[in-house]
Every structure is written in C-alpha cells, then in structure tokens.
PDB file of C-alpha atoms in Angstrom:
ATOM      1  CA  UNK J   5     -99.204   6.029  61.857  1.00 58.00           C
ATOM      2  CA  UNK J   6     -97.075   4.297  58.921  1.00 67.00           C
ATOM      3  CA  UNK J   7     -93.537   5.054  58.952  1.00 75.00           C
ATOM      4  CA  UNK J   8     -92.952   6.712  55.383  1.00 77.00           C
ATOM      5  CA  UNK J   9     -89.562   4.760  54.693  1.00 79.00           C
ATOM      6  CA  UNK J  10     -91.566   0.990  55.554  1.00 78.00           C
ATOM      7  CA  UNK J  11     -94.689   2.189  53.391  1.00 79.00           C
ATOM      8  CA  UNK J  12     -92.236   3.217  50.219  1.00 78.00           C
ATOM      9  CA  UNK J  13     -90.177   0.575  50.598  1.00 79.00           C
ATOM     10  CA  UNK J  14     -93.669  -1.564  50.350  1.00 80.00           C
ATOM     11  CA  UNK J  15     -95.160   0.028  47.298  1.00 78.00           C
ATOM     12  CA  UNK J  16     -91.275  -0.555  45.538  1.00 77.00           C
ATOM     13  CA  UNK J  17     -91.784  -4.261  47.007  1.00 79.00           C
ATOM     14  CA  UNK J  18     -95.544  -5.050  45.180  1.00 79.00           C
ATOM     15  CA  UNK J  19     -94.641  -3.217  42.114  1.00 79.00           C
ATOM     16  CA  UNK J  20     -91.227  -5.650  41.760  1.00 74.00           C
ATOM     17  CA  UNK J  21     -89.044  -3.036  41.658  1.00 66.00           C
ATOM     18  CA  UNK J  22     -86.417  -3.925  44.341  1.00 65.00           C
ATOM     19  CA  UNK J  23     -83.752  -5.705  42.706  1.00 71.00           C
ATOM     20  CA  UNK J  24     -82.797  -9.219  43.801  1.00 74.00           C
ATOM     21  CA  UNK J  25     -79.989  -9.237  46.763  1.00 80.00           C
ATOM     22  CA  UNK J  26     -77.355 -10.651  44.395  1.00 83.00           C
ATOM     23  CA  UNK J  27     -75.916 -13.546  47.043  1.00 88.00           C
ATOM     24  CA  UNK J  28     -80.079 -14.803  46.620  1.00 82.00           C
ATOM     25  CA  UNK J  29     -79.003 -14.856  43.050  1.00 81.00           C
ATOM     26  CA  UNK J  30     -75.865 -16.789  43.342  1.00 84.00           C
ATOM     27  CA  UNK J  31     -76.995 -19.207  45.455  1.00 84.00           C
ATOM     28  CA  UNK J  32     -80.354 -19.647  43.304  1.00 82.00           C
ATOM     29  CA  UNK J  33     -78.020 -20.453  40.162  1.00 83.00           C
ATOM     30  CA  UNK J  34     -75.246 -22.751  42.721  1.00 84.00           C
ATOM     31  CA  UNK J  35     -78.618 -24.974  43.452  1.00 81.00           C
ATOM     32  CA  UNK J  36     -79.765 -25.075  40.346  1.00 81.00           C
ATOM     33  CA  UNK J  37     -76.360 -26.113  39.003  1.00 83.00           C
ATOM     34  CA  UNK J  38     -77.115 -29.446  41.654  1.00 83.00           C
ATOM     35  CA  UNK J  39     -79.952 -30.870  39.843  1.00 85.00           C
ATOM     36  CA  UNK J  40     -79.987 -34.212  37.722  1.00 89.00           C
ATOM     37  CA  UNK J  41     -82.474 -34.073  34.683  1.00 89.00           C
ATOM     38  CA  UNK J  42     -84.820 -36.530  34.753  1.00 92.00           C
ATOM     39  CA  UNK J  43     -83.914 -38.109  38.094  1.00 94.00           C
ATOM     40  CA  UNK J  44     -85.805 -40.184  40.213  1.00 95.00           C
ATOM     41  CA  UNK J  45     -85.173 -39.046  43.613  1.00 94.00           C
ATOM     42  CA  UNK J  46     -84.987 -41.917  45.945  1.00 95.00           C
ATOM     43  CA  UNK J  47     -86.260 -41.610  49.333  1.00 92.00           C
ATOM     44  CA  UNK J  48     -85.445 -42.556  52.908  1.00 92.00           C
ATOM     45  CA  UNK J  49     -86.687 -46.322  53.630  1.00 91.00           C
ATOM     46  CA  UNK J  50     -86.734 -47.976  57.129  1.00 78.00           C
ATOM     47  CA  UNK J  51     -84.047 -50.012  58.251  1.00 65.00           C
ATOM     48  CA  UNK J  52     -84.293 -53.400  61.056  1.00 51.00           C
ATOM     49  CA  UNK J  53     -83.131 -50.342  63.347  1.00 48.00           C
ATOM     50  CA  UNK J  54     -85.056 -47.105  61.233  1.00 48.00           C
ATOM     51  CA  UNK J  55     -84.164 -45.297  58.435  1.00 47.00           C
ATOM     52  CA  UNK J  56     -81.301 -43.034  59.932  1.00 52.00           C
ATOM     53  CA  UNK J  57     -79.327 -45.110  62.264  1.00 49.00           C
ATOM     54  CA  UNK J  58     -75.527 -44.344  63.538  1.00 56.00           C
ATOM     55  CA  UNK J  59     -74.467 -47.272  65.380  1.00 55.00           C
ATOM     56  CA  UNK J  60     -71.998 -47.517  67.867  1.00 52.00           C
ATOM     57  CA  UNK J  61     -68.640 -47.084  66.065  1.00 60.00           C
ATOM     58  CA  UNK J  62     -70.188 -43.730  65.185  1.00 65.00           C
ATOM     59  CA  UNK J  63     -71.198 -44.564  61.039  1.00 79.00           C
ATOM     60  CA  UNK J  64     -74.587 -43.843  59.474  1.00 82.00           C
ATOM     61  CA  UNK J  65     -76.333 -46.168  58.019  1.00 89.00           C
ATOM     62  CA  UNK J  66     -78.873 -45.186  55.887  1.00 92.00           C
ATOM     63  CA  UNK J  67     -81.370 -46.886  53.203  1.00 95.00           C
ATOM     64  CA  UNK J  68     -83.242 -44.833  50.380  1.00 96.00           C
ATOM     65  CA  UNK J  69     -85.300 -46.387  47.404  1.00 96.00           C
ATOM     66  CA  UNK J  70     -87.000 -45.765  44.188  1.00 95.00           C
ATOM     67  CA  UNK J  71     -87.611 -46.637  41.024  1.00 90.00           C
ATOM     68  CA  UNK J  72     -86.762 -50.516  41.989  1.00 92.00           C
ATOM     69  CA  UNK J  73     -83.441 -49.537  43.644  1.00 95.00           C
ATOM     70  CA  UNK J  74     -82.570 -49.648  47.182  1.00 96.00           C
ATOM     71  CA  UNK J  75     -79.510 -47.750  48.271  1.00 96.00           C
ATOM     72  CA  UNK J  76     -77.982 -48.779  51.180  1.00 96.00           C
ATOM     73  CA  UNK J  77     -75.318 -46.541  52.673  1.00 95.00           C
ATOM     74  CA  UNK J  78     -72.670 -46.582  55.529  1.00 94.00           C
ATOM     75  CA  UNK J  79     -71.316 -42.862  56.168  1.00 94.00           C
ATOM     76  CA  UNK J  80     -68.381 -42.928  58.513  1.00 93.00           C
ATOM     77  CA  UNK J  81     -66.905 -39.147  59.241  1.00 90.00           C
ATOM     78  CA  UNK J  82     -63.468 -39.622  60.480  1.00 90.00           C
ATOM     79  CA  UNK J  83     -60.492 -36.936  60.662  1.00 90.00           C
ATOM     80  CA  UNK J  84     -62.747 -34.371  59.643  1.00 90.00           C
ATOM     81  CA  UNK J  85     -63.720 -36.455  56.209  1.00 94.00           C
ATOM     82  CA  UNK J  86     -66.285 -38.471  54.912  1.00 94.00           C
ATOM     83  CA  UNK J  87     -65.948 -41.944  54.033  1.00 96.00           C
ATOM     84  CA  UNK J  88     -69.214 -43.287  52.123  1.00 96.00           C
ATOM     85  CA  UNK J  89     -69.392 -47.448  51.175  1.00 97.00           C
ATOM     86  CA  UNK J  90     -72.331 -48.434  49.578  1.00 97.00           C
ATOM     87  CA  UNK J  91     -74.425 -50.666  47.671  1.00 97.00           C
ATOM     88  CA  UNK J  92     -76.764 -50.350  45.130  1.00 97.00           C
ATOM     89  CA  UNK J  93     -79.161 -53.536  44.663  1.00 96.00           C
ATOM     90  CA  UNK J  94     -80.113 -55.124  42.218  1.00 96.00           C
ATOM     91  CA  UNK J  95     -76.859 -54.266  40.057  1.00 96.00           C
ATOM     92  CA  UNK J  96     -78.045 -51.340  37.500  1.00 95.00           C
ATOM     93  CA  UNK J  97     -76.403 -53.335  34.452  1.00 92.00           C
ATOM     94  CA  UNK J  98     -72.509 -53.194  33.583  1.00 91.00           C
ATOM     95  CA  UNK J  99     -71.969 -49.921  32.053  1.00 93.00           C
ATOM     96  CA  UNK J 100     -74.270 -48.353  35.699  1.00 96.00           C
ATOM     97  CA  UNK J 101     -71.931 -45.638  37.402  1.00 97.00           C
ATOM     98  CA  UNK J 102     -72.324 -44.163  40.672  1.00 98.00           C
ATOM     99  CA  UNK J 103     -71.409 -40.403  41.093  1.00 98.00           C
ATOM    100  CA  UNK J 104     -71.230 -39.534  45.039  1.00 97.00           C
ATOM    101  CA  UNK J 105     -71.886 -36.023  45.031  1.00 96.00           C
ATOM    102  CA  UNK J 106     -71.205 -32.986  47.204  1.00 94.00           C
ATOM    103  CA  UNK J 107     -72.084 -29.507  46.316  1.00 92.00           C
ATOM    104  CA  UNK J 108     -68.634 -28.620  45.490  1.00 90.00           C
ATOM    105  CA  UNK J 109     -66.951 -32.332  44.596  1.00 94.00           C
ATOM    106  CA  UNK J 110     -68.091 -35.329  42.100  1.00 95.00           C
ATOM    107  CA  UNK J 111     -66.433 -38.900  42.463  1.00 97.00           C
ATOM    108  CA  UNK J 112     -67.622 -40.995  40.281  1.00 97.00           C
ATOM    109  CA  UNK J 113     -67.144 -44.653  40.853  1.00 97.00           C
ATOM    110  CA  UNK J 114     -68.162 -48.055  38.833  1.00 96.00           C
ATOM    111  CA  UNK J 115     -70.025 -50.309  40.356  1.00 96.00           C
ATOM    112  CA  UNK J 116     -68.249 -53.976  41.652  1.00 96.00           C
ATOM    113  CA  UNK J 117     -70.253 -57.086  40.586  1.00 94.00           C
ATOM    114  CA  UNK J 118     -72.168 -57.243  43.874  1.00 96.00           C
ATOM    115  CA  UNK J 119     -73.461 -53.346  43.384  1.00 96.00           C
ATOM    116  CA  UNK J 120     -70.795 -52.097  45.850  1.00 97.00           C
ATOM    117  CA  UNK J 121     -68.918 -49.011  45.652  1.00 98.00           C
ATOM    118  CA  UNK J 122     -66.894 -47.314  48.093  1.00 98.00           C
ATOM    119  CA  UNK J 123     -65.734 -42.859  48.023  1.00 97.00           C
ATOM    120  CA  UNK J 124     -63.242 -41.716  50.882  1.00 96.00           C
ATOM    121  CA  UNK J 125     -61.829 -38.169  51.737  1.00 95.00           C
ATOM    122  CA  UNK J 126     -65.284 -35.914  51.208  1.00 95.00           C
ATOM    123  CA  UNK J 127     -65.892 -32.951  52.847  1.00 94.00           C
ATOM    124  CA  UNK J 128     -68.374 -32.928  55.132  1.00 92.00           C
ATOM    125  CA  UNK J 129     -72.087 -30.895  54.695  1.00 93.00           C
ATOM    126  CA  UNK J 130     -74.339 -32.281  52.291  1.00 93.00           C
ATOM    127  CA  UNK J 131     -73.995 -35.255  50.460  1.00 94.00           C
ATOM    128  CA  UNK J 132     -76.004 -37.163  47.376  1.00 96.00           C
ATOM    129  CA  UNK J 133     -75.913 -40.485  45.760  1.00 97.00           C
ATOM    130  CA  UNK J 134     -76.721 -40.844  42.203  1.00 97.00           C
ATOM    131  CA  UNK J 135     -77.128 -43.688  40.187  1.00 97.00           C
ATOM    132  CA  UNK J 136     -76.621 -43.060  36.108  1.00 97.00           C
ATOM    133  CA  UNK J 137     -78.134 -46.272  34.089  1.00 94.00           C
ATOM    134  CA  UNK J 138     -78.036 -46.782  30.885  1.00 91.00           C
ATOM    135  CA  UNK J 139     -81.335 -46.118  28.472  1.00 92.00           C
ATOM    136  CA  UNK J 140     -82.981 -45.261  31.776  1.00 94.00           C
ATOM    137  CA  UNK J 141     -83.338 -41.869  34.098  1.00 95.00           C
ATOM    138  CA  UNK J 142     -81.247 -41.552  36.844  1.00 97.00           C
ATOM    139  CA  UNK J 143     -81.577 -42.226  40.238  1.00 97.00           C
ATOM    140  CA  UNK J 144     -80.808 -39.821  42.938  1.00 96.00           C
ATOM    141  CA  UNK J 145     -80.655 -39.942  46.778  1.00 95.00           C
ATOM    142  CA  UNK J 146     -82.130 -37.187  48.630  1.00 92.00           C
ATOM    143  CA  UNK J 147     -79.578 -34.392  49.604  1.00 92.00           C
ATOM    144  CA  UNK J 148     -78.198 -35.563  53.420  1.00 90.00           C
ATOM    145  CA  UNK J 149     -76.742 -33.015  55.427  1.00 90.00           C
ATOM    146  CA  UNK J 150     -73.598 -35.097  57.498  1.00 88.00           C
ATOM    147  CA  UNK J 151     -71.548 -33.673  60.460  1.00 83.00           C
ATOM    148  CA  UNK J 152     -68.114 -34.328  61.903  1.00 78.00           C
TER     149      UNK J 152
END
C-alpha cells in the first residue's frame, strides 16, 4: 500500500513543483561566487615522498601542476591558523600575482624573484591557490580541505 502523503509529495517532486530549500540556494550561489573564469585548475602531482605529505614538524607539503606550472606548497596550521609558503615555478612574469584563497578571505601576494610567496593567519577549512598571469588564463589549485 502507498502512503498517500509519500505518493503526493512524489507527483509535486516529478512535476518540479517543490520549491528549492532556500539554504541549497545560498550555498549554490556562495560556490558559485568561488569560481575563477577561465582557470586552469592545477592538479595534485607526486612528491619524492607522494603528493600529500605532512612531515614530522606537522606541515603539509603538497605539489599541484598545470598548464606548465608546478605549485609547490608548505601548509603549517599553528594556533588554530594557517600559515601557507609557497612557490610557484617557473616565475609567471613580473606583473604574476598570487591570490591564496579561502571561501570567506583573499590575500593576495606578489610574487619574489625566485616565485616565492608566503600568507600567514588563515582560517582553517578549505584553501586554494591561484595564480593570475598576465595575457594568459589563470591558474588555480584544487580546493584543499586543511585541519588544525
């Protein structure tokens, strides 16, 4: 036997009549509000040790590359903060800027000679590395979820 209430709430179901839970809304407009147009998202990439490694002082080090760019990362979480020191190789060109992202906080940093760059004090959760060149797309790490 169907259970009246389950078979209605069904038919309202297929004929798209149930309005969207409004939080699915919010959060569908919050992660769109994350993307980088045109972007080349870079990808994990093994390291000597593998491509996720925290070593024994407790710091991530991670590697991600695309479009010709490797990323290399340390993450250190420290007094409930993040800490992220990076480098970006080969150097993007002069005017290159690195925004080190967060889905509620944007530092943007320029890049030293070498391709290092270095953001302290983030909160931690998720956490993305983008790499704005000039007369060329972007270049995004994935999104990396790190915990105190």
């Amino acid at each position: 036997m169907i259970n009246d209430e389950y078979f209605l709430a069904a038919l309202r179901l297929a004929a798209g009549s149930d309005p969207i839970p409004s939080q699915v809304s919010a959060a569908a407009r919050d992660i769109y509000g994350l993307r980088i147009p045109r972007a080349v998202t870079a990808t994990p990439a093994a390291r000597a040790a593998g491509p996720d490694v925290r070593d024994p002082d407790g710091c991530h080090l991670v590697r991600f590359v695309a479009d010709g760019l490797t990323f290399d990362l340390e993450v250190t979480v420290g007094d409930g903060l993040i800490d992220v020191a990076g480098q970006v190789c080969p150097h993007p060109g002069e005017d290159a800027v690195i925004d080190v992202k967060t889905p509620h906080l944007t530092l943007t940093r320029h890049l030293a000679h070498n391709g290092n760059f270095a953001a302290t004090g983030l909160p931690p959760g998720w956490l993305s590395v983008v790499c704005h060149r000039p007369g060329r797309a972007p270049v995004q790490t994935r999104w990396v979820r790190i915990r105190p």
